[in-house]
mmCIF file of C-alpha atoms in Angstrom:
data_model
loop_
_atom_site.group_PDB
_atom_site.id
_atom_site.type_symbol
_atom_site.label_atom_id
_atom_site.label_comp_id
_atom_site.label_asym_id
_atom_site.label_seq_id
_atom_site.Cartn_x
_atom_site.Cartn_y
_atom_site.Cartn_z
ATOM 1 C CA UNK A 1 119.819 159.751 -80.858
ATOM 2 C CA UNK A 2 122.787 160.915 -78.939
ATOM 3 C CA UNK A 3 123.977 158.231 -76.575
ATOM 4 C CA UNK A 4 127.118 156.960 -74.384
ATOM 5 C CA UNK A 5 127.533 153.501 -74.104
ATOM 6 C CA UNK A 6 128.663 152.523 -70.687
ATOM 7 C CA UNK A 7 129.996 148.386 -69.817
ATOM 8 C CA UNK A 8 129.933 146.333 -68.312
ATOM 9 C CA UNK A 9 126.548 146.566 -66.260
ATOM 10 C CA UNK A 10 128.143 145.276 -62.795
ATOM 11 C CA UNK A 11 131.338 144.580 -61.789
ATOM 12 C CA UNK A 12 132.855 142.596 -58.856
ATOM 13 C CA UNK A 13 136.682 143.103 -57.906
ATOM 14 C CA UNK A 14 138.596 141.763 -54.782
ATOM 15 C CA UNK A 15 139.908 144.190 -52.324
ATOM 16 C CA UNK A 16 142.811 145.980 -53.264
ATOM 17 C CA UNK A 17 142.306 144.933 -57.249
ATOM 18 C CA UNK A 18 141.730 147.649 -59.848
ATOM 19 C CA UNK A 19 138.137 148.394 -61.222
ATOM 20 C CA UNK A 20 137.730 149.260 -64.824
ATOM 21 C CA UNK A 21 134.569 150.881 -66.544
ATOM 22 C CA UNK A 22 134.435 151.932 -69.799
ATOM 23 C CA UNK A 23 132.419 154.272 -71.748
ATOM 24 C CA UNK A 24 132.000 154.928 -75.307
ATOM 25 C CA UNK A 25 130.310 157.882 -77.102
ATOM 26 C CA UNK A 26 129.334 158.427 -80.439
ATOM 27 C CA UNK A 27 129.252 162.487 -80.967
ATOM 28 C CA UNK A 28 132.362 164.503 -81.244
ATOM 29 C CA UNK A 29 130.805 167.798 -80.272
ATOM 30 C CA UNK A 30 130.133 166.455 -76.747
ATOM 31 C CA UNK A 31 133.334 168.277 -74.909
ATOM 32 C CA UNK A 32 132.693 167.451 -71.039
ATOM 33 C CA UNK A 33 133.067 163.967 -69.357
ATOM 34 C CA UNK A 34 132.184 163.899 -66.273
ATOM 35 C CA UNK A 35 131.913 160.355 -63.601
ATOM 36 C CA UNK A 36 129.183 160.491 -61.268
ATOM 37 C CA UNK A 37 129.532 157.982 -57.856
ATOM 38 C CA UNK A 38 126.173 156.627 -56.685
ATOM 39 C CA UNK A 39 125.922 155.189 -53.073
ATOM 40 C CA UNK A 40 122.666 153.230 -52.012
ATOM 41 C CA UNK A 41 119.860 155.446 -50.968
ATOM 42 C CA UNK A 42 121.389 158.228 -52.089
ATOM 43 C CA UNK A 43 122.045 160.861 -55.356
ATOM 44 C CA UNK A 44 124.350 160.585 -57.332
ATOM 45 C CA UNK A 45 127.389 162.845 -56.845
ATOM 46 C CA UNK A 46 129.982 164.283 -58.875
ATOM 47 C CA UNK A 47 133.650 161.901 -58.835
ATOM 48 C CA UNK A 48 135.917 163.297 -61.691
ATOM 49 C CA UNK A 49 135.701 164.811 -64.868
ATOM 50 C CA UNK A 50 137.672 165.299 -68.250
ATOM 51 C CA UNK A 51 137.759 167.485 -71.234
ATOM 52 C CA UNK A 52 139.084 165.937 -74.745
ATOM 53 C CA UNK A 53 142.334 168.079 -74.408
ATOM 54 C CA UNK A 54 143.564 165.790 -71.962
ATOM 55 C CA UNK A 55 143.956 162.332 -72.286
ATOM 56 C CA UNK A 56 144.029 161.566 -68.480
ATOM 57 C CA UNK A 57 142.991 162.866 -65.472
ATOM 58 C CA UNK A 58 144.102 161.291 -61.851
ATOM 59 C CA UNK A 59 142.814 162.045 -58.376
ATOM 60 C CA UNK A 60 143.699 159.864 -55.686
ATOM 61 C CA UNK A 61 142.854 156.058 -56.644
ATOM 62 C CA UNK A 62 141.127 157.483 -59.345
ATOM 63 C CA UNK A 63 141.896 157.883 -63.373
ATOM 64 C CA UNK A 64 140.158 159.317 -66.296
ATOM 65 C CA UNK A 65 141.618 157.356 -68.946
ATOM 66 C CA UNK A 66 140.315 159.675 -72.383
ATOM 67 C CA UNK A 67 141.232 158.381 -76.091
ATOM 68 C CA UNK A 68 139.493 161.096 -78.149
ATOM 69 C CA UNK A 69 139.996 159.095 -81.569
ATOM 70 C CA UNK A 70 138.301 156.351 -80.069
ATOM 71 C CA UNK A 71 135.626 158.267 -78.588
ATOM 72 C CA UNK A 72 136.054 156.018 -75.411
ATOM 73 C CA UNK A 73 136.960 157.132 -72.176
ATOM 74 C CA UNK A 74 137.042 155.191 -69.100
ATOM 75 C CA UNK A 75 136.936 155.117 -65.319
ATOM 76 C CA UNK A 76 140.125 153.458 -63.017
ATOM 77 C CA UNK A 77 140.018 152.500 -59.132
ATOM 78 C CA UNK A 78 143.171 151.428 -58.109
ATOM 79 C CA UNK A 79 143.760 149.533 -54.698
ATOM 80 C CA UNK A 80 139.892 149.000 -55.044
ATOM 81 C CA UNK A 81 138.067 149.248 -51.227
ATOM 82 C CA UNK A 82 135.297 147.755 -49.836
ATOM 83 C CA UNK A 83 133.920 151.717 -49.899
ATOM 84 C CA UNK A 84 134.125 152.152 -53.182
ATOM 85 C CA UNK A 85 131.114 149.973 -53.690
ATOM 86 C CA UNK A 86 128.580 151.956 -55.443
ATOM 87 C CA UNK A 87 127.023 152.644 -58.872
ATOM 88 C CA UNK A 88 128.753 154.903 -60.834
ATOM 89 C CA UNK A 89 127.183 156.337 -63.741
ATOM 90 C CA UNK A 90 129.712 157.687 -66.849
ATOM 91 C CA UNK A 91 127.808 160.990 -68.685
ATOM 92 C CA UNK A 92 129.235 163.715 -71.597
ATOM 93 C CA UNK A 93 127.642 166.898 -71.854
ATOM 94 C CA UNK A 94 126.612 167.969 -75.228
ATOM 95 C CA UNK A 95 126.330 171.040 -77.501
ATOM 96 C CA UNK A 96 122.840 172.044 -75.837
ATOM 97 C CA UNK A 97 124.382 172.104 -72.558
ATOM 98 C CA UNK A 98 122.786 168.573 -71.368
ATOM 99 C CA UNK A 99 124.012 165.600 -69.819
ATOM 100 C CA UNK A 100 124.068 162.178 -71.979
ATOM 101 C CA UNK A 101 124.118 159.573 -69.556
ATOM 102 C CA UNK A 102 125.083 155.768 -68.785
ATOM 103 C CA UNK A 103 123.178 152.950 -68.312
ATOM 104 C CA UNK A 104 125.490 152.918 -65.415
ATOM 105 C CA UNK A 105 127.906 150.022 -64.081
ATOM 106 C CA UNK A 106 127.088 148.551 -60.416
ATOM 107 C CA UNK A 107 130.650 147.688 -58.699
ATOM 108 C CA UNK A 108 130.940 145.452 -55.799
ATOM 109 C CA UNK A 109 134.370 145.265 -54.145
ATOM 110 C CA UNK A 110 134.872 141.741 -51.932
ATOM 111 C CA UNK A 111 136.322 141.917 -48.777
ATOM 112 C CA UNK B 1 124.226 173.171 -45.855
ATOM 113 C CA UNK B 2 124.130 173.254 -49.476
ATOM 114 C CA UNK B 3 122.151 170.772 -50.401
ATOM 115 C CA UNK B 4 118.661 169.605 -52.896
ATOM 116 C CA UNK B 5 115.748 168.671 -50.481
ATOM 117 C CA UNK B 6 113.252 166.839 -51.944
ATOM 118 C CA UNK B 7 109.742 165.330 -50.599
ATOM 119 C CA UNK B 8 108.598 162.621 -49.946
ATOM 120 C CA UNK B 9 111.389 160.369 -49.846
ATOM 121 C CA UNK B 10 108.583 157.347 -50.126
ATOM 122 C CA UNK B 11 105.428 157.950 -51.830
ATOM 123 C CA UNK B 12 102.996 154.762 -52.463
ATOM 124 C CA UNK B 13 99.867 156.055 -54.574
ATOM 125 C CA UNK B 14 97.095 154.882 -57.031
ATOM 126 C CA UNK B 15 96.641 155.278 -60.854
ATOM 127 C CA UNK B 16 94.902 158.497 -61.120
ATOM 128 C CA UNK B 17 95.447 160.136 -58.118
ATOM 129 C CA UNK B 18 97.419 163.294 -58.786
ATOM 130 C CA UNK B 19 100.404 163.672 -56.797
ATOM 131 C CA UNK B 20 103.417 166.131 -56.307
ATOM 132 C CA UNK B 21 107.259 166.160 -55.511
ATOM 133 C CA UNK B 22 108.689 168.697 -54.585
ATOM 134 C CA UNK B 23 112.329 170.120 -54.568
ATOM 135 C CA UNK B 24 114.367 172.649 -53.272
ATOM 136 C CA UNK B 25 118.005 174.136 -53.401
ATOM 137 C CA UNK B 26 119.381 176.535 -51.042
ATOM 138 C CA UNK B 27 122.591 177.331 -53.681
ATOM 139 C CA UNK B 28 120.715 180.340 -55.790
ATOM 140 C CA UNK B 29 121.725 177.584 -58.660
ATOM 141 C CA UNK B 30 120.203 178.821 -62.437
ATOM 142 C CA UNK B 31 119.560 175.063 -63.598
ATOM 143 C CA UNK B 32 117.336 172.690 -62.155
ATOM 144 C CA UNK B 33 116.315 169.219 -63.228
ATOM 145 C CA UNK B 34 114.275 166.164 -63.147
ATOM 146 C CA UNK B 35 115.658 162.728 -63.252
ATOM 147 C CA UNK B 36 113.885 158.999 -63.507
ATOM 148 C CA UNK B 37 116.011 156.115 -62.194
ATOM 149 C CA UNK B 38 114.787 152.675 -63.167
ATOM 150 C CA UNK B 39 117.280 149.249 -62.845
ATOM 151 C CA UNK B 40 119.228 148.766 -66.575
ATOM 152 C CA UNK B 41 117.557 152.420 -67.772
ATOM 153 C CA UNK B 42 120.323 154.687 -65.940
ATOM 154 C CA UNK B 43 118.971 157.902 -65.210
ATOM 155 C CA UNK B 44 116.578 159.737 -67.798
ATOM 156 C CA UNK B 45 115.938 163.528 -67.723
ATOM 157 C CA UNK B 46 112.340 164.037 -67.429
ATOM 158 C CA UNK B 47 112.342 167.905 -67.485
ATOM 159 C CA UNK B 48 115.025 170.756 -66.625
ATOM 160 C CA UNK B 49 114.559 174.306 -66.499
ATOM 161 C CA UNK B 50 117.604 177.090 -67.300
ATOM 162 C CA UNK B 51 116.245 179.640 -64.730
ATOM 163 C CA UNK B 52 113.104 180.680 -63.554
ATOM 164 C CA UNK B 53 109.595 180.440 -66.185
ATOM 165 C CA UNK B 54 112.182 178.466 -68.606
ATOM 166 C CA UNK B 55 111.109 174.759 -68.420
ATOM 167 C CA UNK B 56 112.043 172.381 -71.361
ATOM 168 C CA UNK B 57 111.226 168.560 -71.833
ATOM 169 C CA UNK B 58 113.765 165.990 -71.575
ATOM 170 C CA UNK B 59 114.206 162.731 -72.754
ATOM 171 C CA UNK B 60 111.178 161.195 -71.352
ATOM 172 C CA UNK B 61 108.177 164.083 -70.604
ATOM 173 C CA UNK B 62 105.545 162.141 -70.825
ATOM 174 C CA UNK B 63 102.875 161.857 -68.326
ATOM 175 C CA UNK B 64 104.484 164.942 -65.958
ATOM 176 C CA UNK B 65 104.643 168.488 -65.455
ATOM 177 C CA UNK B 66 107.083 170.646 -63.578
ATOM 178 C CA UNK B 67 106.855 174.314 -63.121
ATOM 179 C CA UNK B 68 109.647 177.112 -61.987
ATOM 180 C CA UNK B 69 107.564 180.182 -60.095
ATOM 181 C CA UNK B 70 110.438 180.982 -58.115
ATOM 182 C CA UNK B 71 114.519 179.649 -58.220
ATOM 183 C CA UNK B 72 115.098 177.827 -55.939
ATOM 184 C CA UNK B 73 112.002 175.609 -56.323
ATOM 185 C CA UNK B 74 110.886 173.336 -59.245
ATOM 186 C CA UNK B 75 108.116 170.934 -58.248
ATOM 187 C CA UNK B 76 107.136 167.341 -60.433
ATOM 188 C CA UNK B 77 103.465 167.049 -60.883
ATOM 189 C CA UNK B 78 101.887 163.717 -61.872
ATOM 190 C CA UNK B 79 98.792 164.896 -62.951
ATOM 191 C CA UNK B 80 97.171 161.352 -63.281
ATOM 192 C CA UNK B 81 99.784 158.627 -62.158
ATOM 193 C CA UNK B 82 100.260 155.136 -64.149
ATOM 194 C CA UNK B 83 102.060 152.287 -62.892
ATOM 195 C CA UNK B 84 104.181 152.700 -65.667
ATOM 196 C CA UNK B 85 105.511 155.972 -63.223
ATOM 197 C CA UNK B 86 106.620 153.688 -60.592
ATOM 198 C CA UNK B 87 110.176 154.186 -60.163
ATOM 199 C CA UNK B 88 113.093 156.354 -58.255
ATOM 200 C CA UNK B 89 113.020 160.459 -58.821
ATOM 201 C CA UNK B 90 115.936 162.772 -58.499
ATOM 202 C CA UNK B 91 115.776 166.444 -58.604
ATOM 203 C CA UNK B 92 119.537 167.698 -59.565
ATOM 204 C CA UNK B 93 120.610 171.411 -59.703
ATOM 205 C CA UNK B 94 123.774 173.451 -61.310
ATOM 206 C CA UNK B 95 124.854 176.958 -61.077
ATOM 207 C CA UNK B 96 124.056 176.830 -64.765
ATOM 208 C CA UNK B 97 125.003 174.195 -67.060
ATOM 209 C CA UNK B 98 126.843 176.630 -69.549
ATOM 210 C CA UNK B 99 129.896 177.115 -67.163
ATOM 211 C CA UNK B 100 130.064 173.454 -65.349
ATOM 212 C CA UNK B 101 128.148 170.357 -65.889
ATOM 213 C CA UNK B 102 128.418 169.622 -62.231
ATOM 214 C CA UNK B 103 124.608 168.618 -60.880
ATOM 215 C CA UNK B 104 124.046 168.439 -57.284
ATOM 216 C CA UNK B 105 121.699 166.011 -56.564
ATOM 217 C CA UNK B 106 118.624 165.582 -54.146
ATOM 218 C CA UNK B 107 118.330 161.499 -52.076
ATOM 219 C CA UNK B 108 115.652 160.688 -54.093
ATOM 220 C CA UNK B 109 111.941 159.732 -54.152
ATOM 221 C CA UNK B 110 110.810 156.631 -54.404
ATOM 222 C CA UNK B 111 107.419 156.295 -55.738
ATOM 223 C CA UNK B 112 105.381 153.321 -56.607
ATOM 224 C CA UNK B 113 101.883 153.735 -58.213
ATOM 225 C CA UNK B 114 99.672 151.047 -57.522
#
């Protein structure tokens, strides 16, 4: 079965520290990678996203970091904020036009 | 607003009675979807549909239906609910999944069969 293998499950990282998620997939067809940011009581929502031509993608405190011969790609926060806190779910779309999801990483940024 | 509405937001039932979710997008999206979220699981697709009278299982089908009459709606049925059903339920929509993978998603229903 097709899956992505997202670590670690949660995450705690001072204020102003950088949070690192990783994600690791195992078909090379999948061509989409999208990061979705999950806030309590609520959906999840669409962060940033990558295709394997690129092998980083940055907006604002956040990178897509994409090694396509590893099959790994992974999720940076710099200056990490007490907002950020949230579960954020790493997914890659396959050849049948679905998403392969996380288990997801919980990420708690201290004060 | 654009936005996925679904309802209830908090359901508490018991085994066997049959219950429904619905949800609705105001975006004239193609692709609709239905997620499970349960703690360590992630989220697992239950059912999606490409457009309207196309409905296909996902990862974990068992135990539901879902229907697509019109687009913009695409309701969960539990026709006989287990405990085993107890969990969170997003409904998610997309334009269509063949251009962008980007899902919009509904808050959630929380439902916990007793």
């Amino acid at each position: 079965q097709q899956q992505v293998k997202q670590s670690p499950q949660s995450l705690i990282v001072q204020k102003g520290g950088i949070s690192i998620i990783n994600c690791a997939y195992e078909n090379t067809a999948f061509d989409y990678f999208p990061w979705y940011q999950q806030f309590p009581g609520k959906g999840p929502a669409l962060l940033i996203a990558i295709r394997p031509d690129v092998s980083e993608k940055k907006e604002g405190r956040f990178t897509i970091s994409f090694n396509k011969s590893a099959k790994q790609f992974s999720l940076h926060i710099m200056d990490s904020q007490p907002g950020d806190s949230a579960t954020y779910f790493c997914a890659a779309f396959d050849s049948n036009y679905q998403l392969i999801w996380g288990a997801g990483t919980k990420l708690i940024i201290k004060p | 607003e654009a936005q996925v509405t679904q309802n209830p937001r908090y359901l508490i039932t018991v085994t066997g009675k049959k219950l429904t979710v619905t949800c609705s997008q105001n975006m004239n999206h193609e692709y609709m979807s239905w997620y499970r979220q349960d703690p360590g699981l992630g989220l697992r697709q239950i059912y999606y549909s490409m457009n309207v009278e196309v409905t296909d299982k996902g990862d974990v089908p068992e135990g539901y239906k879902v229907s697509r009459k019109e687009k913009r709606n695409f309701p969960l049925i539990l026709e006989s609910p287990s405990p085993n059903q107890t969990s969170l339920y997003f409904c998610a929509s997309s334009y269509s999944q063949q251009i962008t993978g980007e899902l919009f998603f509904g808050e959630g229903s929380r439902l916990t069969v007793l």
